[in-house]
Amino acid sequence: MDGHDRGVKVVARGLRDAGFHVIYTGLWQTPEAVIRTVADEDADFLGISILSGAHLTIVPRLMELLKAQGLDNVGVFVGGIIPEADVPKLMAMGVVRVFGPGTSIQEAVDFLRPFAQSAVTQA
Amino acid sequence: MSMTFAEVWERFLRRDRRALARLLTWIARGEQIANIQAALRGLPAIPDQNRVIAFTGSGGVGKSTLVGKMIANFRHAGESVAVLACDPESPLTGGALLGDRLRMPNYPDDDGVYVRSLATPSGHEAVPDQLDLMVQLLHQFGFHQVLIETVGAGQGDTAVRQRADVLVVLVQPEAGDDVQWEKAGLLEVADLVVVHKADLPGADRTEAQVKALLNLPGCRPIPVLRVSSSKNIGLDELRQGILAQPSRRGIRLRNANTLLRLAQAAWVDLLHAHPETWKPILEQWQSGRINDDEAARQMLSLDKSTGSITS
C-alpha cells in the first residue's frame, strides 16, 4: 500500500526461496483491495510494508476490515519504518509481529516456518 | 478457519466466497479431492455457454495484462468472471512468488470477479493438476467465464488445450522470424491467435507471418486478431471471437491420463484420511531402513494388507 517496493520484494523473494507461496499485490493498494485478495487467495498471513509513516492509520483499518470479514485467523505482520514506540500499539491491535529495518530474512522465515504449508500475501 | 468438509461445502452452496477459496486451497494441496468430486456430482450440469478460456504465450507477451483487460470487458458485457492465474513453483524449494494479480485491476466491491493465484509445480505442463476440478467449482459457484492464465512456458504448454474450451495464444511483434513460429508448436493448438501489443511497430509483419503460417493448405482456419491492451484496441472483437468458438466440454476429459490422475487423487485422499495406516512405512523410509522403491511398493499394497483403508 506504500509507494516503495524494494523492501517488500526482497522479503517476498526470501520467503519464496524458503518454500512459501507468496502473492505480491503491488504498490498503492487500498485496504479494501488487500482484504479482498487475502480472502480470495485463502491466505494464512498478510505481510504489509509501510515506510510512509501511515502505519497507525492503515493498520487499524486493515484489522477492522479483517475482523468484519471473519478473517481474524489471518496473521498480520508489518515491516518497513516503524518507530520503536509504535510497536506495542500495533501489537495491541492484533499484529503478530513487527519486523524493523535490519531484520534478516532468516528471522522472518523462522517466525513463519512453524505455520508451514502456508500462503503469504504481501501488500 | 478450520472447518470440516461438510461445513465448507454447505457454505459453498450458499455462495460464500471464503468457502470457495478454501475448497480451491484444498484442491491445490491435493486434499479432499474425492469428497469434492463426489459433492460436485450431485449438482446440476453447467450451462453450455459457460466457457473455460485459456491464455498462453511466452513470458512478457502480456498474458496477465490482457486477462486483466478481459475481466473488465466481460463484466461490461454482463458476464461474471473467475481467473486462475498460474505462476511457476520452484522445483528446488517448493516456493513461489505469484505476481499475476499485480497486473490485473482489483475489484474489491464486485462479487462478479474472482481472481486466484496458483503455484504450478514444474513438470506439470504449465497448468496445475486438478485444474478441471477447480474450473468446475468456479462454474458451479456461478461464474460464467473462467479464464486460465498459464505460466507461459512457451513451447511446452500445449497440454492446457484439453483443459479449455478455447485456447488463446498470444504472440507479440519482433518475437522471432517465421521459422520461430513454425517450431513453437503452440500455434498449431491455438483456437485463436492474438497479436498482442499491436500498437508497436512490427505488428503488421507479425500478423502477416502468423496468418501465412496458419493458412497453409490443409490447416483449419484460425482467427488472428490484433489487440492492444494499452490502447484498448481489439478487446471487444476478442470477446466475441472467444464466444463464437464452439465449446469443447465433454470431449476433453476422457483419456487415459485423466483417468490415471483421477485414480491418483482418490488414492492420495484416502491416504490423507487415514495417516495412521502408513505411519510405520513413513518412519521406516525416513530412517533409511527401506529405500524409495520398497516404500512405494508397501504403500501400494496398503489397502489389501491392512484392510483398514476402505472407500
Short mmCIF file of N, CA, C and O in Angstrom, two decimals, chain B residues 12 17 28 35 50 53 66 73 84 88 90 107 144 162 181 203 219 230 232 267 279 294:
data_model
loop_
_atom_site.label_atom_id
_atom_site.label_comp_id
_atom_site.label_asym_id
_atom_site.label_seq_id
_atom_site.Cartn_x
_atom_site.Cartn_y
_atom_site.Cartn_z
N PHE B 12 -20.27 -23.24 0.69
CA PHE B 12 -20.06 -23.07 -0.76
C PHE B 12 -21.40 -23.02 -1.49
O PHE B 12 -21.62 -22.18 -2.37
N ARG B 17 -17.84 -16.85 -0.65
CA ARG B 17 -16.56 -16.79 -1.38
C ARG B 17 -15.43 -17.43 -0.62
O ARG B 17 -14.51 -17.97 -1.19
N ALA B 28 -5.63 -27.48 -4.46
CA ALA B 28 -4.24 -27.16 -4.80
C ALA B 28 -3.27 -28.00 -3.98
O ALA B 28 -2.18 -28.34 -4.44
N ASN B 35 -13.88 -36.16 -1.90
CA ASN B 35 -15.08 -35.55 -1.33
C ASN B 35 -15.65 -34.49 -2.27
O ASN B 35 -16.87 -34.41 -2.48
N ASN B 50 -21.22 -21.29 -20.73
CA ASN B 50 -20.09 -21.02 -19.83
C ASN B 50 -18.83 -21.61 -20.42
O ASN B 50 -18.81 -22.77 -20.82
N ILE B 53 -11.57 -20.50 -20.77
CA ILE B 53 -10.77 -19.82 -21.78
C ILE B 53 -9.33 -19.72 -21.28
O ILE B 53 -9.07 -19.09 -20.26
N LEU B 66 -3.54 -8.69 -20.49
CA LEU B 66 -4.71 -8.93 -21.34
C LEU B 66 -5.84 -9.58 -20.54
O LEU B 66 -7.01 -9.19 -20.70
N ASN B 73 -13.79 -6.31 -19.69
CA ASN B 73 -14.59 -6.42 -20.91
C ASN B 73 -15.78 -7.37 -20.71
O ASN B 73 -16.91 -7.05 -21.10
N LEU B 84 -7.99 -18.03 -12.96
CA LEU B 84 -6.96 -18.84 -12.30
C LEU B 84 -5.63 -18.44 -12.92
O LEU B 84 -5.38 -18.72 -14.09
N PRO B 88 4.93 -20.21 -11.85
CA PRO B 88 5.72 -21.40 -11.55
C PRO B 88 6.09 -21.53 -10.08
O PRO B 88 6.29 -20.54 -9.38
N SER B 90 8.95 -23.23 -7.52
CA SER B 90 10.34 -23.67 -7.62
C SER B 90 10.46 -25.17 -7.46
O SER B 90 9.94 -25.74 -6.49
N TYR B 107 -11.04 -5.50 -8.02
CA TYR B 107 -12.45 -5.10 -7.91
C TYR B 107 -12.99 -5.52 -6.55
O TYR B 107 -13.77 -6.47 -6.47
N HIS B 144 -19.64 -17.16 -14.93
CA HIS B 144 -19.95 -17.54 -16.31
C HIS B 144 -18.70 -17.99 -17.05
O HIS B 144 -18.67 -19.04 -17.69
N GLN B 162 -6.48 -29.31 -23.80
CA GLN B 162 -7.56 -30.26 -23.50
C GLN B 162 -8.30 -29.88 -22.21
O GLN B 162 -9.32 -30.47 -21.89
N TRP B 181 7.98 -19.32 -35.39
CA TRP B 181 6.58 -19.70 -35.22
C TRP B 181 6.37 -21.15 -35.59
O TRP B 181 5.64 -21.88 -34.93
N ALA B 203 3.95 -5.01 -35.77
CA ALA B 203 2.75 -5.83 -35.57
C ALA B 203 2.18 -6.31 -36.90
O ALA B 203 1.72 -7.45 -37.02
N CYS B 219 -4.83 -26.66 -43.29
CA CYS B 219 -4.97 -26.24 -41.90
C CYS B 219 -6.40 -25.77 -41.65
O CYS B 219 -7.04 -25.24 -42.55
N SER B 230 -2.82 -1.73 -24.00
CA SER B 230 -2.51 -0.37 -23.53
C SER B 230 -3.36 0.67 -24.26
O SER B 230 -3.70 1.70 -23.70
N ASN B 232 -6.39 -0.21 -25.64
CA ASN B 232 -7.76 -0.73 -25.64
C ASN B 232 -8.28 -0.99 -27.06
O ASN B 232 -9.41 -0.64 -27.38
N TRP B 267 -6.77 -41.94 -4.43
CA TRP B 267 -5.88 -42.75 -3.58
C TRP B 267 -5.19 -41.89 -2.54
O TRP B 267 -5.17 -42.20 -1.35
N LYS B 279 1.87 -44.65 8.67
CA LYS B 279 2.90 -44.00 9.50
C LYS B 279 4.13 -44.90 9.65
O LYS B 279 5.26 -44.40 9.55
N GLU B 294 10.98 -49.73 -2.23
CA GLU B 294 10.32 -50.58 -1.25
C GLU B 294 9.19 -49.80 -0.57
O GLU B 294 8.09 -50.33 -0.36
#
